[in-house]
mmCIF file of N, CA, C and O in Angstrom:
data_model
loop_
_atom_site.group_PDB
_atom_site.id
_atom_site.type_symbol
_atom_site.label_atom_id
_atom_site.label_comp_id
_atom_site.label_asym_id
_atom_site.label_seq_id
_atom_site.Cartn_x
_atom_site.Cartn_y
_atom_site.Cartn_z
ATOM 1 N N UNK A 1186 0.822 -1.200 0.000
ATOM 2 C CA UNK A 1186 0.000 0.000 0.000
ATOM 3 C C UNK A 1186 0.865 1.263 0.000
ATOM 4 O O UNK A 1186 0.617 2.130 -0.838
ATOM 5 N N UNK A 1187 1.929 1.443 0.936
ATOM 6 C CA UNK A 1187 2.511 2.577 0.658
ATOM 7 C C UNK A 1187 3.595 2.674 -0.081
ATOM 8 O O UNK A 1187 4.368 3.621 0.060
ATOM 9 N N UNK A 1188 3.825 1.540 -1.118
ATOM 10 C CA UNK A 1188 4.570 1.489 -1.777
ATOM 11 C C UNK A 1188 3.527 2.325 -2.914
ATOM 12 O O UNK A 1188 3.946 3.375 -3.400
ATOM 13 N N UNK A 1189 2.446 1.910 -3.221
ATOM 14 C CA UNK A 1189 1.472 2.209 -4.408
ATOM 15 C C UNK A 1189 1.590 3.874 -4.199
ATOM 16 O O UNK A 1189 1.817 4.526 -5.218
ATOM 17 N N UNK A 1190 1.457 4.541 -3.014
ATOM 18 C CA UNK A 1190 1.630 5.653 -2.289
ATOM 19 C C UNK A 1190 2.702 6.221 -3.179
ATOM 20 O O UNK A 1190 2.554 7.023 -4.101
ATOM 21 N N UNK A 1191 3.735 5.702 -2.769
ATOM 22 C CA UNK A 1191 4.984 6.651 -2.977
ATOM 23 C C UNK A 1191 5.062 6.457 -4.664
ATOM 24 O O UNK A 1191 5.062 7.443 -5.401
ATOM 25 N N UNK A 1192 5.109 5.477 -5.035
ATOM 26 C CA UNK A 1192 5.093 5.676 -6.400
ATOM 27 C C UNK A 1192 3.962 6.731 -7.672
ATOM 28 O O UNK A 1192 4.241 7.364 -8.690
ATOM 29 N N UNK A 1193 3.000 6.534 -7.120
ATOM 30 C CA UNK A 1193 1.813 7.649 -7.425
ATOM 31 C C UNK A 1193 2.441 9.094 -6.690
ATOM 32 O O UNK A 1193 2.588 9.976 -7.537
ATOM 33 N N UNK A 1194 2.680 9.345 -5.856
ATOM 34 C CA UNK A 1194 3.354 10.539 -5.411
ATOM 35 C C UNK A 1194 4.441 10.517 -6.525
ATOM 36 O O UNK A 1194 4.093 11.342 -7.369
ATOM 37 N N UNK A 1195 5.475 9.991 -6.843
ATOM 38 C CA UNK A 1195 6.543 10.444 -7.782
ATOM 39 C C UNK A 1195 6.543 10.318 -9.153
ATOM 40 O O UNK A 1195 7.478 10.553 -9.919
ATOM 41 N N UNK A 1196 5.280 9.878 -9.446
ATOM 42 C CA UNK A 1196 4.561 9.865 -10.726
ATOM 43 C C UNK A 1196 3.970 11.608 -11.136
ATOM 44 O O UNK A 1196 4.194 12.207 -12.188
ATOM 45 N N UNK A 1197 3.126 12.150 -9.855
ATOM 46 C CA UNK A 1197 2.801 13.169 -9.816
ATOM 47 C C UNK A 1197 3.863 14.703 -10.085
ATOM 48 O O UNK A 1197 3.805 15.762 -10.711
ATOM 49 N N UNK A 1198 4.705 14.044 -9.250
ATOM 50 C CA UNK A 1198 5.864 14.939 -9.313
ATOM 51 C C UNK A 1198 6.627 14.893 -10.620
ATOM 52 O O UNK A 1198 6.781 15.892 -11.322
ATOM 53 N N UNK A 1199 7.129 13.611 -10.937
ATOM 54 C CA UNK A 1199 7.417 13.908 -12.813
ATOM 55 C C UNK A 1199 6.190 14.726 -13.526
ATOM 56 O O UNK A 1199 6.562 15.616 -14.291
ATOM 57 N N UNK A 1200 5.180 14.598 -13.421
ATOM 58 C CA UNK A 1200 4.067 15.245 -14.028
ATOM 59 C C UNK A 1200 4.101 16.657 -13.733
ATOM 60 O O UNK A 1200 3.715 17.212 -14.761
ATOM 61 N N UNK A 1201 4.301 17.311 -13.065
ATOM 62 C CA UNK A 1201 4.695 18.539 -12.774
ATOM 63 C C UNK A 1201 5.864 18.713 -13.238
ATOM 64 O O UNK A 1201 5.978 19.739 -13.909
ATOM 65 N N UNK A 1202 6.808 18.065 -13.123
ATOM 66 C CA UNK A 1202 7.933 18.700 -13.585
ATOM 67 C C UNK A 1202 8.100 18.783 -14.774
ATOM 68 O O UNK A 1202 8.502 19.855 -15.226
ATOM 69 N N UNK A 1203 7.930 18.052 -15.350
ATOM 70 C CA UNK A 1203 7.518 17.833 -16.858
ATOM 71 C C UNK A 1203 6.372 19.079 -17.539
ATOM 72 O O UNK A 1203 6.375 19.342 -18.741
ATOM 73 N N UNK A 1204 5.665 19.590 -16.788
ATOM 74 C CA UNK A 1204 4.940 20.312 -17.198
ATOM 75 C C UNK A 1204 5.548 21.873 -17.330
ATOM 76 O O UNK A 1204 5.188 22.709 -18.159
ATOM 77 N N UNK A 1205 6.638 22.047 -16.215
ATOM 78 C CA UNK A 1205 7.296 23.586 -15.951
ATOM 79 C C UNK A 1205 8.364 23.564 -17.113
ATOM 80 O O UNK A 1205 8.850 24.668 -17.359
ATOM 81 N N UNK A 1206 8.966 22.147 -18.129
ATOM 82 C CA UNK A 1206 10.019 22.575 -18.982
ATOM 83 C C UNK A 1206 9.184 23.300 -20.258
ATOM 84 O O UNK A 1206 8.000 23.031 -20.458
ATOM 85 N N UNK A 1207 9.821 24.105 -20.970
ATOM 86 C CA UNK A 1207 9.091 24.881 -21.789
ATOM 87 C C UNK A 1207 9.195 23.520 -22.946
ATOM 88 O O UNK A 1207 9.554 22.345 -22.863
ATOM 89 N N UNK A 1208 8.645 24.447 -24.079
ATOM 90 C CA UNK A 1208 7.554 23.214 -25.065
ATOM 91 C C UNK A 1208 8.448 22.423 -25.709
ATOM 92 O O UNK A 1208 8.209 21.270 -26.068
ATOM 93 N N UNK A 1209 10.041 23.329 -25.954
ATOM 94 C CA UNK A 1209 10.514 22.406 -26.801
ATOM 95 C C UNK A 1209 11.139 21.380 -26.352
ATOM 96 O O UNK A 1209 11.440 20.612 -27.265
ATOM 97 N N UNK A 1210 11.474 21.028 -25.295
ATOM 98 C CA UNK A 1210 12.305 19.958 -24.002
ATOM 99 C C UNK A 1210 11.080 19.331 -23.918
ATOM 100 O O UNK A 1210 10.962 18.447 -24.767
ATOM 101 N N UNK A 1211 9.906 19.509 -23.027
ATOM 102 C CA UNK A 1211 9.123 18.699 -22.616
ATOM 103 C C UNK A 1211 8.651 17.734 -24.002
ATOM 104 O O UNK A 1211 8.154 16.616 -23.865
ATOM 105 N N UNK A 1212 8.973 18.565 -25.728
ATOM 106 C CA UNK A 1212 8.161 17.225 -26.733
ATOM 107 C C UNK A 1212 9.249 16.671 -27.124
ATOM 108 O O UNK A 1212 8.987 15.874 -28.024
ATOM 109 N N UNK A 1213 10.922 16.725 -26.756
ATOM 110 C CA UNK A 1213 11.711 16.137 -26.884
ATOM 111 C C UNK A 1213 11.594 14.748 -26.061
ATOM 112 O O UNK A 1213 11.381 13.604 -26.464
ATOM 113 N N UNK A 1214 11.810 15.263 -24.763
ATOM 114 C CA UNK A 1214 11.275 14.124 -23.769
ATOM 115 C C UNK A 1214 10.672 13.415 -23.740
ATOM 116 O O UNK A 1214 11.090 12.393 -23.195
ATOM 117 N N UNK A 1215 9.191 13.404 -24.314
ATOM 118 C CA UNK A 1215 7.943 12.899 -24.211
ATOM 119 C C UNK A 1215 8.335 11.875 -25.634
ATOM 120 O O UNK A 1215 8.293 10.645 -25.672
ATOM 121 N N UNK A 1216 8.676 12.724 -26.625
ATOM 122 C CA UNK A 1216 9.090 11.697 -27.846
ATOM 123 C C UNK A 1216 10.166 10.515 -27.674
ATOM 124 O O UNK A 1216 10.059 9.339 -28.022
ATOM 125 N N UNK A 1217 11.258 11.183 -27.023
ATOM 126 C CA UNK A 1217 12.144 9.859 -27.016
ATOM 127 C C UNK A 1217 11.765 9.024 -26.179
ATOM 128 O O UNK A 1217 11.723 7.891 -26.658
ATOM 129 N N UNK A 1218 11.419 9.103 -24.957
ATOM 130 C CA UNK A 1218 11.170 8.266 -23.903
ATOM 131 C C UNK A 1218 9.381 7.739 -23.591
ATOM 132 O O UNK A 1218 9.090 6.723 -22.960
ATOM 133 N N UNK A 1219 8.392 8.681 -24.187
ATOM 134 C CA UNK A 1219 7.336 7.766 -24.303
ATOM 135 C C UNK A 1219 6.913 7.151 -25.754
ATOM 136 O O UNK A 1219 6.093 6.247 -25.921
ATOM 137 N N UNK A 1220 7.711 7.894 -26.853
ATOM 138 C CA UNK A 1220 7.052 7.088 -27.934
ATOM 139 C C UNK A 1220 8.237 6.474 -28.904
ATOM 140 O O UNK A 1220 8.136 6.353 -30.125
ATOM 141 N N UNK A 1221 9.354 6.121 -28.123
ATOM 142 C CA UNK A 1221 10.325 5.532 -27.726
ATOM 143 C C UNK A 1221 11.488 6.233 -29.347
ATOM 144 O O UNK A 1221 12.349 5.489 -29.817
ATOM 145 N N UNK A 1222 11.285 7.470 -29.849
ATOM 146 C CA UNK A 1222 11.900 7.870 -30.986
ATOM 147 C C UNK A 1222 13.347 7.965 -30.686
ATOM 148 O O UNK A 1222 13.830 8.470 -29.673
ATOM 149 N N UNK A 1223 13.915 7.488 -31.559
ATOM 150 C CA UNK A 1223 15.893 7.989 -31.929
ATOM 151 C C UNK A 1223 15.306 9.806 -31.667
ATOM 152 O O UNK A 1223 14.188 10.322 -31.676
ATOM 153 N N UNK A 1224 16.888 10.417 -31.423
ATOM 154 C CA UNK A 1224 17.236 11.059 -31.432
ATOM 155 C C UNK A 1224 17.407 12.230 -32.739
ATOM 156 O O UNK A 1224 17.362 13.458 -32.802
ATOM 157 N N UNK A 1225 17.645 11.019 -33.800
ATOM 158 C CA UNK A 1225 17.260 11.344 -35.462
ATOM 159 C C UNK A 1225 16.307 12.162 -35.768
ATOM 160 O O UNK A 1225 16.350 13.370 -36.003
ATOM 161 N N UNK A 1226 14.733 10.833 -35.738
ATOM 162 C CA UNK A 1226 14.054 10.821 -35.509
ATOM 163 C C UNK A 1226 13.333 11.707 -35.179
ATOM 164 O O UNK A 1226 12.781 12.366 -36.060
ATOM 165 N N UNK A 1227 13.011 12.135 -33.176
ATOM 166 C CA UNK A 1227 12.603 13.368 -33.226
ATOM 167 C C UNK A 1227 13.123 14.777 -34.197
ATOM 168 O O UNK A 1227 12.316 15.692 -34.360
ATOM 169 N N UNK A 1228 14.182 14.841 -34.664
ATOM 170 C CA UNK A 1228 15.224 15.823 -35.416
ATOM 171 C C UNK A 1228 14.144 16.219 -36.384
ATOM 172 O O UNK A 1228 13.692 17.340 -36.617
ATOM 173 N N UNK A 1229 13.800 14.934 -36.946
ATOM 174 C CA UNK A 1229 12.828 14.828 -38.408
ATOM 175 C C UNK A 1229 11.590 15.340 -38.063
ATOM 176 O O UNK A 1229 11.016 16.146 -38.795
ATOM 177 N N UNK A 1230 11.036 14.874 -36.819
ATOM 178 C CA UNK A 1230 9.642 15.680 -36.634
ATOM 179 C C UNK A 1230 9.269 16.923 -36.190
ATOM 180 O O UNK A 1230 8.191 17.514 -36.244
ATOM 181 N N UNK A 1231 10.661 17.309 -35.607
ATOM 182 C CA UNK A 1231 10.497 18.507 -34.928
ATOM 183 C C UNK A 1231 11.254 19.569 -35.883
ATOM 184 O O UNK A 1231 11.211 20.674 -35.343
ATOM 185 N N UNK A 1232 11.844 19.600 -36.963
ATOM 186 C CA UNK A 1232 12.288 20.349 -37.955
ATOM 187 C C UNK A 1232 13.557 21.145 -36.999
ATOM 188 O O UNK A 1232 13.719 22.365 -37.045
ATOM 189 N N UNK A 1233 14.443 20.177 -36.104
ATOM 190 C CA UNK A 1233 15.552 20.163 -35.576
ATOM 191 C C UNK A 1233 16.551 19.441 -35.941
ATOM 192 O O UNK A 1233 16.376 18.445 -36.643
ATOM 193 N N UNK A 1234 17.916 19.875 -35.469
ATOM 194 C CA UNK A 1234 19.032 19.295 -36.093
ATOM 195 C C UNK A 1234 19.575 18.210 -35.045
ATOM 196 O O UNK A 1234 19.617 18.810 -33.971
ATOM 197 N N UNK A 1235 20.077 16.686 -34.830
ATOM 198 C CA UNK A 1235 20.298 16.464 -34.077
ATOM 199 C C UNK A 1235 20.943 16.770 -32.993
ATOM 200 O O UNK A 1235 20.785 16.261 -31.884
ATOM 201 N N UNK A 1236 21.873 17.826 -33.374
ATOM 202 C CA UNK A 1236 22.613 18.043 -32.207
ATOM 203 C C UNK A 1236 21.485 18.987 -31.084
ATOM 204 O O UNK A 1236 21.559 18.810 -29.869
ATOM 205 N N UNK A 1237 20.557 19.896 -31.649
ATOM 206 C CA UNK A 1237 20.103 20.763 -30.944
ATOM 207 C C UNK A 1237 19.045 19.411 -30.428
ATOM 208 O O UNK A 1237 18.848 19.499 -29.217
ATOM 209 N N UNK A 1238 18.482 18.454 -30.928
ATOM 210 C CA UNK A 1238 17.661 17.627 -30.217
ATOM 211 C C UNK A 1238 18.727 17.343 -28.775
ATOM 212 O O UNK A 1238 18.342 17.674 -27.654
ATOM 213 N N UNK A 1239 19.997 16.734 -28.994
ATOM 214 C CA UNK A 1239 20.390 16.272 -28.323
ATOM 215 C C UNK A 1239 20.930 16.915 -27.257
ATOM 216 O O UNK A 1239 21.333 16.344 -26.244
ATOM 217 N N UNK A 1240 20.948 17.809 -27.406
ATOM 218 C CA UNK A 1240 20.951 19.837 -26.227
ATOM 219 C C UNK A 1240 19.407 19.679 -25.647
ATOM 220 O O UNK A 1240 18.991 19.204 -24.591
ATOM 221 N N UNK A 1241 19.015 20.027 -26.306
ATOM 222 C CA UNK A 1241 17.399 20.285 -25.382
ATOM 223 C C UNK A 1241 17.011 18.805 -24.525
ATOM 224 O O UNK A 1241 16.342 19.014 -23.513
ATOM 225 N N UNK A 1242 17.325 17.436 -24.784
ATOM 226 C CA UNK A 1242 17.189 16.312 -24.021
ATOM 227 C C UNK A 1242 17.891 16.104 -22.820
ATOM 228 O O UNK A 1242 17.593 15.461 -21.813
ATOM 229 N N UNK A 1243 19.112 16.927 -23.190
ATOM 230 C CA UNK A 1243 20.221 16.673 -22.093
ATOM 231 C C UNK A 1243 19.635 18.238 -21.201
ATOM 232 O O UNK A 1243 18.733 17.521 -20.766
ATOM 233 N N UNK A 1244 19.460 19.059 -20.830
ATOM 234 C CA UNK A 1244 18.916 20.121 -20.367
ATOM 235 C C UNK A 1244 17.592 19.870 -19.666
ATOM 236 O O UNK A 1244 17.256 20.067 -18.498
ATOM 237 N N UNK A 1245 16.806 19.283 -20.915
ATOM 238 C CA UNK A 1245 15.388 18.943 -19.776
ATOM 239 C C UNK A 1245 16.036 17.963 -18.793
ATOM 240 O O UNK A 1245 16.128 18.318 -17.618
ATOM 241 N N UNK A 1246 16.366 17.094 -19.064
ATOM 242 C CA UNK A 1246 17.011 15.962 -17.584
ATOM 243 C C UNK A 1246 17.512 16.624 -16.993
ATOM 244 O O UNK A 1246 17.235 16.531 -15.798
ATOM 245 N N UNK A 1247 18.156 17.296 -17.240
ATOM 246 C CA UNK A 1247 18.977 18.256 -15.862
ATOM 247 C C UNK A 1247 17.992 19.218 -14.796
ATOM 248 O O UNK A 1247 18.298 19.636 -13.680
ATOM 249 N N UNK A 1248 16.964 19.370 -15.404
ATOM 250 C CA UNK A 1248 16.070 20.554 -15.117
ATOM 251 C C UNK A 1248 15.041 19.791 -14.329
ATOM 252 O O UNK A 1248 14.581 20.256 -13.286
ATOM 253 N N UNK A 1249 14.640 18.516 -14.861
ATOM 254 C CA UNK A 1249 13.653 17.443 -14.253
ATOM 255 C C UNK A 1249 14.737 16.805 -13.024
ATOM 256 O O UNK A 1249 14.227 17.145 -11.956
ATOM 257 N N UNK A 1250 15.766 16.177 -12.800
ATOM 258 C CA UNK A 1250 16.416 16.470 -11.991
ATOM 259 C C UNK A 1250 16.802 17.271 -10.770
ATOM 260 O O UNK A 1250 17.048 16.835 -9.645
ATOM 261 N N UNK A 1251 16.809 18.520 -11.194
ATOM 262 C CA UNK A 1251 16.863 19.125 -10.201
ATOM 263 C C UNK A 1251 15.771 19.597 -9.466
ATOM 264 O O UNK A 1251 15.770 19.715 -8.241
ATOM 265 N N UNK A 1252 14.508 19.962 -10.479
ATOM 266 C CA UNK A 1252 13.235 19.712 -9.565
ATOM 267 C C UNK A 1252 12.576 18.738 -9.011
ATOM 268 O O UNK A 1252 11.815 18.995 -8.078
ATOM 269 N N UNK A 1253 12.748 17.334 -9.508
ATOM 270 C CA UNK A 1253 12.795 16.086 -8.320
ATOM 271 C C UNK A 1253 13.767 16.075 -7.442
ATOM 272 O O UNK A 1253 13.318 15.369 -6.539
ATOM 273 N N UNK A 1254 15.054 16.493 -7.073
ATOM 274 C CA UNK A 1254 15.411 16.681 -6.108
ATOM 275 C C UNK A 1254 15.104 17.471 -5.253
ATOM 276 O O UNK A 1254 14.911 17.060 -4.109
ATOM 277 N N UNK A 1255 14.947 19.091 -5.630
ATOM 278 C CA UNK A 1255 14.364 19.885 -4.477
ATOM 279 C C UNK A 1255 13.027 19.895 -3.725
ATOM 280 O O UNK A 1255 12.594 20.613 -2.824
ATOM 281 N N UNK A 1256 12.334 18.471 -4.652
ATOM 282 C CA UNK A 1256 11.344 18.159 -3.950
ATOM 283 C C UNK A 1256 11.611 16.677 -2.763
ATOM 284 O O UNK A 1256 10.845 15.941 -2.140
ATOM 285 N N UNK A 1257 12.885 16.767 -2.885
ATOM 286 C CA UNK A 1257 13.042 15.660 -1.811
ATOM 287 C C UNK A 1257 12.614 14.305 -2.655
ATOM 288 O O UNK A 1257 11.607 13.676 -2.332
ATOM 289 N N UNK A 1258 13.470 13.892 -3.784
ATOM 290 C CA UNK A 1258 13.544 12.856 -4.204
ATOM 291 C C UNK A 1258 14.883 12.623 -4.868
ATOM 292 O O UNK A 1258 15.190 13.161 -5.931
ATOM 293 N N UNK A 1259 15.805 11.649 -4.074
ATOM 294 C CA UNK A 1259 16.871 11.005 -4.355
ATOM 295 C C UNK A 1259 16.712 10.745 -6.032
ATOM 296 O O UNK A 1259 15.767 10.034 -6.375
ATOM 297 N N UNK A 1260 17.410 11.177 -6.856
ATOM 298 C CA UNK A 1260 17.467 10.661 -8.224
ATOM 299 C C UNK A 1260 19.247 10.008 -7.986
ATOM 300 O O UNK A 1260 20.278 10.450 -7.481
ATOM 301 N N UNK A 1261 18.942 9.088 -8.490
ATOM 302 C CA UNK A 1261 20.479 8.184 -8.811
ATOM 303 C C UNK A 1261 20.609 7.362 -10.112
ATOM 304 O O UNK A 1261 21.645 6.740 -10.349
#
């Protein structure tokens, strides 16, 4: 039970955090990791170059990161 707890709590909290990165990080994110796209890939849909995909991916993690941590969640 409070396992179901804590995990729904840090579900919530990615959901917020995810929501404060501005548009172009959060559809980077959302593309590679929920609709499981290369790096390419998003490049092609988002009328970006890979490298700038691969800037804005590495930035939102840093940013989602640091706001799951200052909410008191160990990221490792």
């Amino acid at each position: 039970m409070l396992d179901v707890l804590l995990e729904e709590e840090r579900s919530r909290l990615l959901y917020l955090a995810l929501q404060r990165l501005d548009t172009a990080k959060r559809e980077v994110l959302l593309l590679q990791y929920f609709a499981g796209l290369s790096q390419r890939d998003i490049a092609a849909v988002l009328h970006l170059t890979p490298e700038n995909v691969r800037v804005l991916a590495y930035r939102g993690k840093r940013e989602l990161r640091s706001y799951m941590e200052g909410n008191g969640y160990d990221i490792s």
